[in-house]
PDB file of C-alpha atoms and ligand atoms in Angstrom:
ATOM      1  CA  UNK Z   1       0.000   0.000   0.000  1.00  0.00           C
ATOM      2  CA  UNK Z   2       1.694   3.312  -0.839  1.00  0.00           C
ATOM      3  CA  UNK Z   3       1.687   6.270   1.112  1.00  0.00           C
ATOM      4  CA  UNK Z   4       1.290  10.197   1.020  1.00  0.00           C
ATOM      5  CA  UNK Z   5       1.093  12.833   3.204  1.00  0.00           C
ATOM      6  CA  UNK Z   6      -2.875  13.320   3.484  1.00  0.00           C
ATOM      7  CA  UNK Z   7      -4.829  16.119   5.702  1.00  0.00           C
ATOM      8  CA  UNK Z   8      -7.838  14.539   7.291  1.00  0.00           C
ATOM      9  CA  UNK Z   9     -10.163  15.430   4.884  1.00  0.00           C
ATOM     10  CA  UNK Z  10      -7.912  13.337   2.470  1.00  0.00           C
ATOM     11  CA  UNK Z  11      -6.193  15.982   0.166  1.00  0.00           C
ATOM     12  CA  UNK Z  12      -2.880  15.910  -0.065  1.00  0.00           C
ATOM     13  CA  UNK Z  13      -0.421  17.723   1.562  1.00  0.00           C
ATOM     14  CA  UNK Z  14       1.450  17.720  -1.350  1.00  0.00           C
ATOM     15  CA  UNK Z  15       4.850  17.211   0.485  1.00  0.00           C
ATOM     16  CA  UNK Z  16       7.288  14.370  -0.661  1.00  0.00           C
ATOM     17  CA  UNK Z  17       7.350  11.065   2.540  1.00  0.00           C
ATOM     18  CA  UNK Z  18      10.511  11.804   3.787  1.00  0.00           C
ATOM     19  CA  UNK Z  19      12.711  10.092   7.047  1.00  0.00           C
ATOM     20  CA  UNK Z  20      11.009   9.554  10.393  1.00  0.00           C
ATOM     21  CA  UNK Z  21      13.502  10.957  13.323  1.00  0.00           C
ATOM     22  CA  UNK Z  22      12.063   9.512  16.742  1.00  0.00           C
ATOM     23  CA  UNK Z  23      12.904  10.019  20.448  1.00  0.00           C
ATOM     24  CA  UNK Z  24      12.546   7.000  22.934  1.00  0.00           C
ATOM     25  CA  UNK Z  25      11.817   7.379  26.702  1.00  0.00           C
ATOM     26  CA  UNK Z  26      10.160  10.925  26.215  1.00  0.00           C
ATOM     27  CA  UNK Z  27       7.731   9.776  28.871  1.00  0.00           C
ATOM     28  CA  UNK Z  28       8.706   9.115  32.085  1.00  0.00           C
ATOM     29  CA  UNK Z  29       5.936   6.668  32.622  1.00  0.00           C
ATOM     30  CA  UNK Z  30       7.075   4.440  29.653  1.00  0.00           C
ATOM     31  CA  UNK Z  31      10.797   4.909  30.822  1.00  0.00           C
ATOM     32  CA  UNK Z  32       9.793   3.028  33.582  1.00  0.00           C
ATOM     33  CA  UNK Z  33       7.726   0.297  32.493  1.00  0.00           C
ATOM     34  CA  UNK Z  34      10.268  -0.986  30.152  1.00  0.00           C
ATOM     35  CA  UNK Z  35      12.975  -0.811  33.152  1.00  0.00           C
ATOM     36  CA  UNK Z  36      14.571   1.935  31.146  1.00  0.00           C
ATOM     37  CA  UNK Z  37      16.188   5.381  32.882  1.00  0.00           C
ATOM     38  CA  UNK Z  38      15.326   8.363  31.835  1.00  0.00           C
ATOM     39  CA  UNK Z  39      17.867   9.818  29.274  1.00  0.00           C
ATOM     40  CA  UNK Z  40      19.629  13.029  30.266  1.00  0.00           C
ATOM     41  CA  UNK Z  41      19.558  13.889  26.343  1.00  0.00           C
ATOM     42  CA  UNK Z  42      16.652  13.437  24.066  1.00  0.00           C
ATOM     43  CA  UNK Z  43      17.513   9.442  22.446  1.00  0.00           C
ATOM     44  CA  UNK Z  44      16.814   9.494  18.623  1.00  0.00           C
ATOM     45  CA  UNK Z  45      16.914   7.360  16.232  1.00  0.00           C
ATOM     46  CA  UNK Z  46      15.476   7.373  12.560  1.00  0.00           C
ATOM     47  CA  UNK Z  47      13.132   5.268  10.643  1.00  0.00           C
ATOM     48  CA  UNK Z  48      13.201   5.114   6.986  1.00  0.00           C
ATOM     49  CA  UNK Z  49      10.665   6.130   4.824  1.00  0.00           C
ATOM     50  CA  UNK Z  50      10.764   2.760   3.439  1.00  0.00           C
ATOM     51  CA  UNK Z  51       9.142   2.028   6.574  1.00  0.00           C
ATOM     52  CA  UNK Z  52       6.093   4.144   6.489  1.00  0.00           C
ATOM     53  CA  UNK Z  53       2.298   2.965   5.638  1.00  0.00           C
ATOM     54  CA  UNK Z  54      -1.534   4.208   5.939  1.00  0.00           C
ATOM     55  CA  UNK Z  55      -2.247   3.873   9.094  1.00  0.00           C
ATOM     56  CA  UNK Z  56      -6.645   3.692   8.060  1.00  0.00           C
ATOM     57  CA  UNK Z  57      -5.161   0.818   5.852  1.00  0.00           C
ATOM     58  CA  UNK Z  58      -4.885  -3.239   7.723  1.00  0.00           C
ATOM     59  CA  UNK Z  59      -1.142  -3.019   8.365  1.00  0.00           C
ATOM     60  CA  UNK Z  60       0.929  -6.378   8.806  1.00  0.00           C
ATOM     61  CA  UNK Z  61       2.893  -7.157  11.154  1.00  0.00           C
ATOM     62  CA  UNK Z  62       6.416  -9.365  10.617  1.00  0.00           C
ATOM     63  CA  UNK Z  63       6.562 -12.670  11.576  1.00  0.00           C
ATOM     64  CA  UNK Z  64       9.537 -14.712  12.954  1.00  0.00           C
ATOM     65  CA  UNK Z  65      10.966 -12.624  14.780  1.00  0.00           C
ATOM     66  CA  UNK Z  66       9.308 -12.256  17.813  1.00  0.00           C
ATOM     67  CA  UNK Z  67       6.867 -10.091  19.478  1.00  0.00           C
ATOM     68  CA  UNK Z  68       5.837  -6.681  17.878  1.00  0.00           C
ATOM     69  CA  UNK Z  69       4.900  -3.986  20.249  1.00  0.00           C
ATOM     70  CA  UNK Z  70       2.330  -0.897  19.459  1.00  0.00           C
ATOM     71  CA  UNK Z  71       3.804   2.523  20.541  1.00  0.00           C
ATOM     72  CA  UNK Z  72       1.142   5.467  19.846  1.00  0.00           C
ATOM     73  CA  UNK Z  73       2.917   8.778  19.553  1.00  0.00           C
ATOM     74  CA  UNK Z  74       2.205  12.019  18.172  1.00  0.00           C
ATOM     75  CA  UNK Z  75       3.433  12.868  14.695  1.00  0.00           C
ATOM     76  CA  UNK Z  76       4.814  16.401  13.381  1.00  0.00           C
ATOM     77  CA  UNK Z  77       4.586  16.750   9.790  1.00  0.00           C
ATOM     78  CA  UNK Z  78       7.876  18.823   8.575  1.00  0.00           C
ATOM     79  CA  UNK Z  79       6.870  21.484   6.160  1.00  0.00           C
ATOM     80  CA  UNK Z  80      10.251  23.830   6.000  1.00  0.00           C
ATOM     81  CA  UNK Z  81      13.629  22.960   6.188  1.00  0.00           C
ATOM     82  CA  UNK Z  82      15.189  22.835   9.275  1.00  0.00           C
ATOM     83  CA  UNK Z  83      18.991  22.718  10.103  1.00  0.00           C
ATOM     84  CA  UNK Z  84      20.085  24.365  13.844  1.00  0.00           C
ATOM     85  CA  UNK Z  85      16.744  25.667  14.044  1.00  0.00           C
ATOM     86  CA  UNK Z  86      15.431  28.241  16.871  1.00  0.00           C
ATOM     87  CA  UNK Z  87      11.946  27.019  18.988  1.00  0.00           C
ATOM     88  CA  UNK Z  88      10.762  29.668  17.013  1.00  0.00           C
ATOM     89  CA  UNK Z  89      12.110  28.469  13.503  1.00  0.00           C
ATOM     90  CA  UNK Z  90      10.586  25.208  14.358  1.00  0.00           C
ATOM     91  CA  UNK Z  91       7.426  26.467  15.441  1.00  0.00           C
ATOM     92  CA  UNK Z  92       7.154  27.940  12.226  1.00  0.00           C
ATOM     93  CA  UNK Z  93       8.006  24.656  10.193  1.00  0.00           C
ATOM     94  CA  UNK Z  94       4.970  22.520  11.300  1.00  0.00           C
ATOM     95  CA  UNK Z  95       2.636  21.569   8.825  1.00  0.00           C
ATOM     96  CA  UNK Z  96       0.265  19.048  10.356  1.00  0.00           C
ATOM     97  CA  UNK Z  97       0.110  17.388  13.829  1.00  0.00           C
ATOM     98  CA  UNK Z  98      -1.027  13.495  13.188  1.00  0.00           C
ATOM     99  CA  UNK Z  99      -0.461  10.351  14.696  1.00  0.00           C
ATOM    100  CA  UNK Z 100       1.813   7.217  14.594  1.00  0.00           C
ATOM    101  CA  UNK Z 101       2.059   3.643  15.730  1.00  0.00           C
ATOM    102  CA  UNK Z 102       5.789   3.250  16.665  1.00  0.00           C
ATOM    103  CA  UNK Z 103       5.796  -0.382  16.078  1.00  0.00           C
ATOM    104  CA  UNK Z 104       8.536  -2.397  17.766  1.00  0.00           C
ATOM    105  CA  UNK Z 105       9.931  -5.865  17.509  1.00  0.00           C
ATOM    106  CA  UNK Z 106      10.399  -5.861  21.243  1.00  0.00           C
ATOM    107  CA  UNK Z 107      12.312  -9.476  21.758  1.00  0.00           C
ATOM    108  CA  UNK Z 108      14.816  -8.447  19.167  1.00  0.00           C
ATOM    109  CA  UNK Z 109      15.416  -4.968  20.485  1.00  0.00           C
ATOM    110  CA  UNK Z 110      16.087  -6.672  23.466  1.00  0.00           C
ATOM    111  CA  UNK Z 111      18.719  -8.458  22.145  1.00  0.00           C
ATOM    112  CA  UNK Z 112      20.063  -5.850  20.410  1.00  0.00           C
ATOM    113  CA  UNK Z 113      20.031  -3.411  23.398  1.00  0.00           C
ATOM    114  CA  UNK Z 114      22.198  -6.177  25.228  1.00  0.00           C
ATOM    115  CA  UNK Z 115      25.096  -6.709  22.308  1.00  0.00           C
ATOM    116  CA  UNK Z 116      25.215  -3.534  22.629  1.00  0.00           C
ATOM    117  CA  UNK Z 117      23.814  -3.260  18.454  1.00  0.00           C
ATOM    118  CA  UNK Z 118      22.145  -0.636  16.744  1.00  0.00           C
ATOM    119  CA  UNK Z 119      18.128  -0.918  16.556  1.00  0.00           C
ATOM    120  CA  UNK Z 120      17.247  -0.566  13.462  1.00  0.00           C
ATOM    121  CA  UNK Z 121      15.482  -3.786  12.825  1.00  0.00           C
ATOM    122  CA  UNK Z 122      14.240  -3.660  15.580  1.00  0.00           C
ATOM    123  CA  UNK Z 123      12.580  -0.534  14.603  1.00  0.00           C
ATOM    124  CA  UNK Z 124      12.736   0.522  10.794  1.00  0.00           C
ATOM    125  CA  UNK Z 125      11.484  -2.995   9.356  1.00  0.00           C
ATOM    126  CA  UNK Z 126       9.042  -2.186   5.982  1.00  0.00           C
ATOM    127  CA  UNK Z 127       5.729  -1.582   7.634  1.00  0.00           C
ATOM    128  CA  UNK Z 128       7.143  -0.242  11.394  1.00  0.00           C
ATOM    129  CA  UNK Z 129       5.507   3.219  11.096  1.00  0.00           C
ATOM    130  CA  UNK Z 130       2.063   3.414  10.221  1.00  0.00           C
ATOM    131  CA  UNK Z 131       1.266   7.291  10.238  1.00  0.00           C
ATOM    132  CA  UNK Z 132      -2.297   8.966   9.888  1.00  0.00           C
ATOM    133  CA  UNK Z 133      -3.793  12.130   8.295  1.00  0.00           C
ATOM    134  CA  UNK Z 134      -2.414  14.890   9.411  1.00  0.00           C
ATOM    135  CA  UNK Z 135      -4.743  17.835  11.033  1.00  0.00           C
ATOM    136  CA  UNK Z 136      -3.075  21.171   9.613  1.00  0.00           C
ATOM    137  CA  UNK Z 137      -1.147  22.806  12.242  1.00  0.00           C
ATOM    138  CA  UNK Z 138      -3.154  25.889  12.716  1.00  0.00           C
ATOM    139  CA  UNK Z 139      -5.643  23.929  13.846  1.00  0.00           C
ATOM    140  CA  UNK Z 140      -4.138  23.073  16.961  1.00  0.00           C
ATOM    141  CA  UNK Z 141      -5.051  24.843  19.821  1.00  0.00           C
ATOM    142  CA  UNK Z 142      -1.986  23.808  22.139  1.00  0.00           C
ATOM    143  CA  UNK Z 143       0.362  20.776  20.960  1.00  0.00           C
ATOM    144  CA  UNK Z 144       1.722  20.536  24.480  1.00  0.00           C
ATOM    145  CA  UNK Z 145      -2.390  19.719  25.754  1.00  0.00           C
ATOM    146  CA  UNK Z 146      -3.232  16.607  23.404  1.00  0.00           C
ATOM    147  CA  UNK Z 147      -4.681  13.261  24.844  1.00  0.00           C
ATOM    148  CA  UNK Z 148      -2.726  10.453  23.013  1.00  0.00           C
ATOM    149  CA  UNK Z 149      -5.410   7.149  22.740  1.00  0.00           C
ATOM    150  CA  UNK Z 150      -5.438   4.017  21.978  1.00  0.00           C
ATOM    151  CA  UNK Z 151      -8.028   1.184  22.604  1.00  0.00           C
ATOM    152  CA  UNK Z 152      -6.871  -2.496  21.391  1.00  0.00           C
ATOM    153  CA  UNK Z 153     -10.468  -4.713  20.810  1.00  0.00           C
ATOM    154  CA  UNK Z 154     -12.385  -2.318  22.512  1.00  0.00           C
ATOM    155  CA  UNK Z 155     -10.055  -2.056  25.767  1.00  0.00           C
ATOM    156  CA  UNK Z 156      -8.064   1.153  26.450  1.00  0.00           C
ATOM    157  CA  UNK Z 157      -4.668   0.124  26.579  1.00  0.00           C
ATOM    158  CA  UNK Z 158      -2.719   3.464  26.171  1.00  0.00           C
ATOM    159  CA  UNK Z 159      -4.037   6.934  27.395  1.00  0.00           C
ATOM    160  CA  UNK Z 160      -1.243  10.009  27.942  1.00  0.00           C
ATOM    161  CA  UNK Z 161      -1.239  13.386  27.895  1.00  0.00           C
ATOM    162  CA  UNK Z 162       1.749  15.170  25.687  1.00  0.00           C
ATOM    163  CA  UNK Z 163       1.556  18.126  28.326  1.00  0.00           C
ATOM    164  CA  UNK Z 164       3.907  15.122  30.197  1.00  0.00           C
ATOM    165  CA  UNK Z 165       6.561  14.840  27.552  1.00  0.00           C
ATOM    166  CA  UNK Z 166      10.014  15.425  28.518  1.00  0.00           C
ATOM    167  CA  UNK Z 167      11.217  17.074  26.063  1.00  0.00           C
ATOM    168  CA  UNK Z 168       8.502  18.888  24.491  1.00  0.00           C
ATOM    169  CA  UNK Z 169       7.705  19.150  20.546  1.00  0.00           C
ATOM    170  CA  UNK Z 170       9.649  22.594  19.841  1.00  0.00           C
ATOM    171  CA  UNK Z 171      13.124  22.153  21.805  1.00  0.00           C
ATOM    172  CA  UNK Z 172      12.714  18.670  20.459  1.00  0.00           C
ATOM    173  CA  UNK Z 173      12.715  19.876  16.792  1.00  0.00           C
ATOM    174  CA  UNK Z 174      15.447  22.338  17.792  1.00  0.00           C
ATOM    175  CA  UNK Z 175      17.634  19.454  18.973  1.00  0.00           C
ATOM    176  CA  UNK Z 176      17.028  16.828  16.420  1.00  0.00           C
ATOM    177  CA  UNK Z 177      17.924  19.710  13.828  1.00  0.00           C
ATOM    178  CA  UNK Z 178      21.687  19.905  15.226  1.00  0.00           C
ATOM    179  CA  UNK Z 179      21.936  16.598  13.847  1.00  0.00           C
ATOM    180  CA  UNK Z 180      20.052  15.993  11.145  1.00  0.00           C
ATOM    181  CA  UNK Z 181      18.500  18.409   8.705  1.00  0.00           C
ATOM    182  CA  UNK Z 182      14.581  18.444   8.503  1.00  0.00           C
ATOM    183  CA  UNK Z 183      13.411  18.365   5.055  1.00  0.00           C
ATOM    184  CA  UNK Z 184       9.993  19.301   4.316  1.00  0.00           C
ATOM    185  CA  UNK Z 185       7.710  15.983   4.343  1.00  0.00           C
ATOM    186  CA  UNK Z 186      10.223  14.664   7.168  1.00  0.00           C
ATOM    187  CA  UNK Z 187       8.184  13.882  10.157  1.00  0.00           C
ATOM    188  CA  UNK Z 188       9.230  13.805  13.808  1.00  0.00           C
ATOM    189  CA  UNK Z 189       7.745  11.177  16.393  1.00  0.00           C
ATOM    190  CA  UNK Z 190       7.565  12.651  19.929  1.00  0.00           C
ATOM    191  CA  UNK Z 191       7.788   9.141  21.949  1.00  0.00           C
ATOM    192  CA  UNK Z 192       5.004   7.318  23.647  1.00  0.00           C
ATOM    193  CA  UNK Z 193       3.332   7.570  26.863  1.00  0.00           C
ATOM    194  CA  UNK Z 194       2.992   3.838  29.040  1.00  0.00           C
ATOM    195  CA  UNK Z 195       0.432   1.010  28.340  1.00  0.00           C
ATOM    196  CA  UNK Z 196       2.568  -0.215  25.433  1.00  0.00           C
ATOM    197  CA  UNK Z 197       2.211  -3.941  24.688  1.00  0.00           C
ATOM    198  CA  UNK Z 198       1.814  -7.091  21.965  1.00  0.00           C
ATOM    199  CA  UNK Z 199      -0.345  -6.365  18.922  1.00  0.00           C
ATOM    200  CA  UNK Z 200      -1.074  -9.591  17.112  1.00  0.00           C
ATOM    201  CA  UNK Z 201      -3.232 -10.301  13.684  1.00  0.00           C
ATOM    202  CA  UNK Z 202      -6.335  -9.711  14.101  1.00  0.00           C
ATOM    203  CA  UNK Z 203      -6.616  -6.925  16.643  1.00  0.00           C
ATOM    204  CA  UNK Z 204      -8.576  -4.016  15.984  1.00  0.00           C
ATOM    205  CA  UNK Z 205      -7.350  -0.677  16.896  1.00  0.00           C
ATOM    206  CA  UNK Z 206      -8.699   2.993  17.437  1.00  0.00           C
ATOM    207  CA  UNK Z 207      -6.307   5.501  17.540  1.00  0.00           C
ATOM    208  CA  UNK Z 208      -7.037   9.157  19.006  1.00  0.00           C
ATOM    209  CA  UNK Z 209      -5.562  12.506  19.405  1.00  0.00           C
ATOM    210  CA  UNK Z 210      -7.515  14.920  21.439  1.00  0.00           C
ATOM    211  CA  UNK Z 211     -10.500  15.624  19.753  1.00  0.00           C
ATOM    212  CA  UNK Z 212      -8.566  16.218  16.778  1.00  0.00           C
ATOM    213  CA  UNK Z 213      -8.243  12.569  15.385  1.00  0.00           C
ATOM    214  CA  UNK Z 214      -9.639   9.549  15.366  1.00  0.00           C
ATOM    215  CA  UNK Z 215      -8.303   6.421  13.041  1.00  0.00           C
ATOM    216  CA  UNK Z 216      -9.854   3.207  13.135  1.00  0.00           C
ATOM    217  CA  UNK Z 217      -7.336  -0.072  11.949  1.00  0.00           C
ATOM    218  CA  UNK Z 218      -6.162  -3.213  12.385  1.00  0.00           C
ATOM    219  CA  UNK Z 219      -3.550  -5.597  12.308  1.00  0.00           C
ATOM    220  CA  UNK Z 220      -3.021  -8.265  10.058  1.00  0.00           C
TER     221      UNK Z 220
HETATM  222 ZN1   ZN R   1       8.562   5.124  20.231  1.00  0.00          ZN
END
């Protein structure tokens, strides 16, 4: 299934799909449900476009390698380029505020994490980032006061507030942008709050942000 950049009422944004720069453990909650400490320094890492589908559209999950874990996160949708950019500079560069499904093979990260290995595929497999519509940015009252939702077969399973990120969305940007240049269509994951767990074929997700979004999918 290919992918590109759509605004909820499904035009397009008309942005190329670019890379997907992440922070892990930008929730203290999560940090500690994994075991994990909480970084002194936002922890990034990058998945590939390669590894981005519809998130409205069944997504599959890999097989042999273990468990695959859902991860709901607010998405920033890029629309300026971005290299040692100023909060404000930043601020100015969103295009759309969506959401993601961080998805995680969490046995082999495990292993990875103790070699001492990169992640990668444990996290930028084809199919790891299923990303919504986005909801154009000045739309958004407050990005900092969004309720981040998701119910697996009914059951609510993760429920955070991004007012409880660590680092939040603009100093984030700012950071990720001494390192690697933002190109319009890039899009930034901002980590995921805790309730993160298995997904399996066959489950049926909803997916919510605020009262801003609200994606319906499943897993196969
Ligand atoms: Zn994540």
């Amino acid at each position: 299934m290919s992918y590109q950049h759509q605004y909820q009422d499904g035009t397009a944004v008309g942005l190329p799909l670019g890379k997907v720069v992440c922070v892990g453990r930008n929730y203290a909650d999560h940090a500690a449900e994994l075991n994990n400490p909480i970084p002194t320094e936002p922890m990034l890492f990058i998945k590939p476009a390669s590894s981005v589908v519809p998130m409205a559209q069944p997504f599959r999950l890999p097989t042999g390698h273990g468990s695959v874990h859902f991860e709901t996160e607010m998405a920033i949708l890029i629309g300026q380029p971005l290299s040692h950019a100023t909060e404000a500079e930043a601020a100015a560069a969103i295009a759309g505020v969506g959401l993601a499904l961080d998805l995680t093979l969490r046995d082999l990260q495990g292993k990875l994490k103790e070699k001492g290995h990169p992640w990668e595929k444990a996290k930028a497999f084809d199919g790891a980032c299923p990303l919504s519509a986005f909801v154009a940015a000045g739309a958004v009252a407050d990005l900092q006061n969004l309720q981040i939702r998701l119910r697996v077969n009914g059951e609510v399973r993760q429920d955070g507030n991004s007012s409880h990120m660590l680092n939040k969305v603009l100093p984030l940007i700012s950071y990720i942008s001494d390192f690697f240049s933002l190109q319009p269509g890039d899009v930034v994951l901002t980590g995921t709050p805790a309730g993160v767990g298995p997904v399996v074929a066959g489950d049926q997700l909803k997916v919510g942000l605020g009262d801003l979004l609200e994606v319906e999918t499943s897993a196969v």
